[in-house]
Coordinates of N, CA and C in Angstrom, one line a residue:
X1 N 0.8 -1.2 0.0 CA 0.0 0.0 0.0 C 0.9 1.2 0.0
X2 N 0.6 2.1 -0.9 CA 1.4 3.3 -1.0 C 0.7 4.5 -0.3
X3 N 1.3 5.1 0.6 CA 0.7 6.3 1.3 C 1.3 7.5 0.6
X4 N 0.4 8.4 0.2 CA 0.8 9.6 -0.4 C 0.3 10.8 0.5
X5 N 1.0 11.9 0.3 CA 0.6 13.1 1.0 C -0.4 13.9 0.2
X6 N -1.5 14.3 0.7 CA -2.5 15.0 -0.1 C -2.3 16.5 0.2
X7 N -2.5 17.3 -0.8 CA -2.4 18.8 -0.6 C -3.7 19.2 0.0
X8 N -3.7 20.3 0.7 CA -5.0 20.9 1.3 C -5.8 21.5 0.2
X9 N -5.3 22.0 -0.9 CA -6.0 22.7 -1.9 C -6.7 21.6 -2.8
X10 N -7.9 21.9 -3.2 CA -8.6 21.0 -4.1 C -9.3 19.9 -3.5
X11 N -9.2 19.7 -2.2 CA -9.9 18.7 -1.5 C -11.3 19.2 -1.1
X12 N -12.4 18.6 -1.5 CA -13.7 19.1 -1.2 C -14.0 19.1 0.3
X13 N -13.5 18.1 1.0 CA -13.7 18.0 2.4 C -13.0 19.1 3.2
X14 N -11.7 19.3 2.8 CA -11.0 20.4 3.5 C -11.5 21.8 3.1
X15 N -11.9 22.0 1.9 CA -12.5 23.2 1.5 C -13.8 23.5 2.2
X16 N -14.6 22.5 2.4 CA -15.8 22.6 3.1 C -15.6 23.0 4.6
X17 N -14.6 22.4 5.2 CA -14.3 22.7 6.6 C -13.8 24.2 6.7
X18 N -13.0 24.6 5.7 CA -12.4 26.0 5.8 C -13.6 27.0 5.6
X19 N -14.6 26.7 4.7 CA -15.7 27.6 4.5 C -16.6 27.7 5.8
X20 N -16.7 26.6 6.5 CA -17.6 26.5 7.6 C -16.8 26.3 8.9
X21 N -16.2 27.3 9.4 CA -15.3 27.2 10.6 C -16.1 26.7 11.8
X22 N -17.4 26.9 11.8 CA -18.2 26.5 12.9 C -18.9 25.2 12.6
X23 N -18.4 24.4 11.6 CA -18.9 23.1 11.3 C -18.6 22.2 12.5
X24 N -18.8 20.9 12.2 CA -18.6 19.9 13.2 C -17.2 19.9 13.8
X25 N -16.2 20.1 13.0 CA -14.8 20.2 13.5 C -14.5 21.4 14.3
X26 N -15.1 22.5 13.8 CA -14.9 23.8 14.5 C -15.6 23.8 15.8
X27 N -16.8 23.3 15.9 CA -17.5 23.2 17.2 C -16.8 22.3 18.2
X28 N -16.3 21.2 17.8 CA -15.5 20.3 18.7 C -14.3 21.0 19.2
X29 N -13.6 21.7 18.3 CA -12.4 22.4 18.7 C -12.7 23.5 19.7
X30 N -13.8 24.3 19.4 CA -14.2 25.3 20.3 C -14.6 24.8 21.7
X31 N -15.3 23.7 21.7 CA -15.7 23.1 23.0 C -14.5 22.7 23.8
X32 N -13.5 22.1 23.2 CA -12.3 21.7 23.9 C -11.6 22.9 24.5
X33 N -11.6 24.0 23.7 CA -10.9 25.2 24.2 C -11.7 25.8 25.4
X34 N -13.0 25.8 25.3 CA -13.8 26.3 26.4 C -13.6 25.5 27.6
X35 N -13.6 24.2 27.5 CA -13.3 23.3 28.7 C -12.0 23.6 29.3
X36 N -11.0 23.7 28.5 CA -9.6 24.0 29.0 C -9.6 25.4 29.7
X37 N -10.2 26.4 29.1 CA -10.2 27.7 29.7 C -11.0 27.7 31.0
X38 N -12.1 27.1 31.1 CA -12.9 27.0 32.3 C -12.2 26.2 33.4
X39 N -11.5 25.1 33.0 CA -10.7 24.4 34.0 C -9.6 25.2 34.6
X40 N -8.9 26.0 33.7 CA -7.9 26.8 34.2 C -8.4 27.9 35.2
X41 N -9.5 28.5 34.8 CA -10.1 29.5 35.7 C -10.5 29.0 37.0
X42 N -11.0 27.7 37.0 CA -11.5 27.1 38.3 C -10.4 26.4 39.0
X43 N -9.2 26.3 38.4 CA -8.1 25.6 39.1 C -8.3 24.1 39.2
X44 N -9.1 23.5 38.2 CA -9.4 22.1 38.2 C -8.8 21.4 37.0
X45 N -8.7 20.1 37.0 CA -8.2 19.4 35.8 C -9.4 19.4 34.7
X46 N -9.0 19.2 33.5 CA -10.1 19.1 32.5 C -11.0 17.9 32.7
X47 N -10.5 16.8 33.2 CA -11.3 15.6 33.5 C -12.3 16.0 34.6
X48 N -11.9 16.7 35.7 CA -12.8 17.1 36.8 C -13.9 18.0 36.3
X49 N -13.6 18.9 35.4 CA -14.6 19.8 34.9 C -15.6 19.1 34.0
X50 N -15.1 18.2 33.2 CA -16.1 17.4 32.4 C -17.0 16.6 33.3
X51 N -16.4 15.9 34.3 CA -17.2 15.1 35.2 C -18.3 16.0 35.9
X52 N -17.9 17.1 36.4 CA -18.8 18.1 37.0 C -19.9 18.5 36.1
X53 N -19.6 18.8 34.9 CA -20.6 19.2 33.9 C -21.6 18.0 33.6
X54 N -21.1 16.8 33.5 CA -21.9 15.7 33.2 C -22.8 15.4 34.4
X55 N -22.3 15.5 35.6 CA -23.1 15.3 36.8 C -24.2 16.4 36.9
X56 N -23.9 17.6 36.5 CA -24.9 18.7 36.5 C -26.0 18.4 35.5
X57 N -25.6 17.9 34.3 CA -26.6 17.6 33.3 C -27.5 16.4 33.7
X58 N -26.9 15.4 34.4 CA -27.6 14.2 34.8 C -28.7 14.6 35.9
X59 N -28.3 15.5 36.8 CA -29.2 16.0 37.8 C -30.4 16.8 37.1
X60 N -30.0 17.6 36.1 CA -31.0 18.4 35.4 C -32.0 17.4 34.6
X61 N -31.5 16.4 34.0 CA -32.3 15.4 33.3 C -33.2 14.7 34.3
X62 N -32.7 14.3 35.4 CA -33.5 13.5 36.4 C -34.6 14.4 37.0
X63 N -34.3 15.7 37.2 CA -35.3 16.6 37.8 C -36.4 17.0 36.8
X64 N -36.1 16.9 35.5 CA -37.0 17.1 34.4 C -37.9 15.9 34.1
X65 N -37.7 14.8 34.9 CA -38.6 13.6 34.7 C -37.9 12.4 34.1
X66 N -36.6 12.6 33.7 CA -35.8 11.5 33.2 C -36.5 10.9 31.9
X67 N -37.1 11.7 31.1 CA -37.8 11.3 29.9 C -36.9 11.7 28.7
X68 N -36.6 10.7 27.9 CA -35.7 11.0 26.7 C -36.5 12.0 25.7
X69 N -37.7 11.7 25.5 CA -38.5 12.5 24.6 C -39.5 13.3 25.5
X70 N -39.2 14.5 25.8 CA -40.1 15.3 26.7 C -41.1 16.0 25.8
X71 N -42.2 16.4 26.5 CA -43.3 17.1 25.7 C -43.1 18.6 25.7
X72 N -42.0 19.1 26.3 CA -41.8 20.6 26.3 C -40.8 20.9 25.2

């Protein structure tokens, strides 16, 4: 199998990402940056901040009735 290096220009996928900086890749990158920034501000590790956020969302979900498809 021959591995070749692809140029960034002319690739539809790369061109699409560059046009839509807030696309899937852009949002994931921004989320990671936000988590890192918040962790630094709080003096916590990234893992601790993520766990804290997931715990808060779980509590919110349970308080809302623990229904996947809510009527609201």
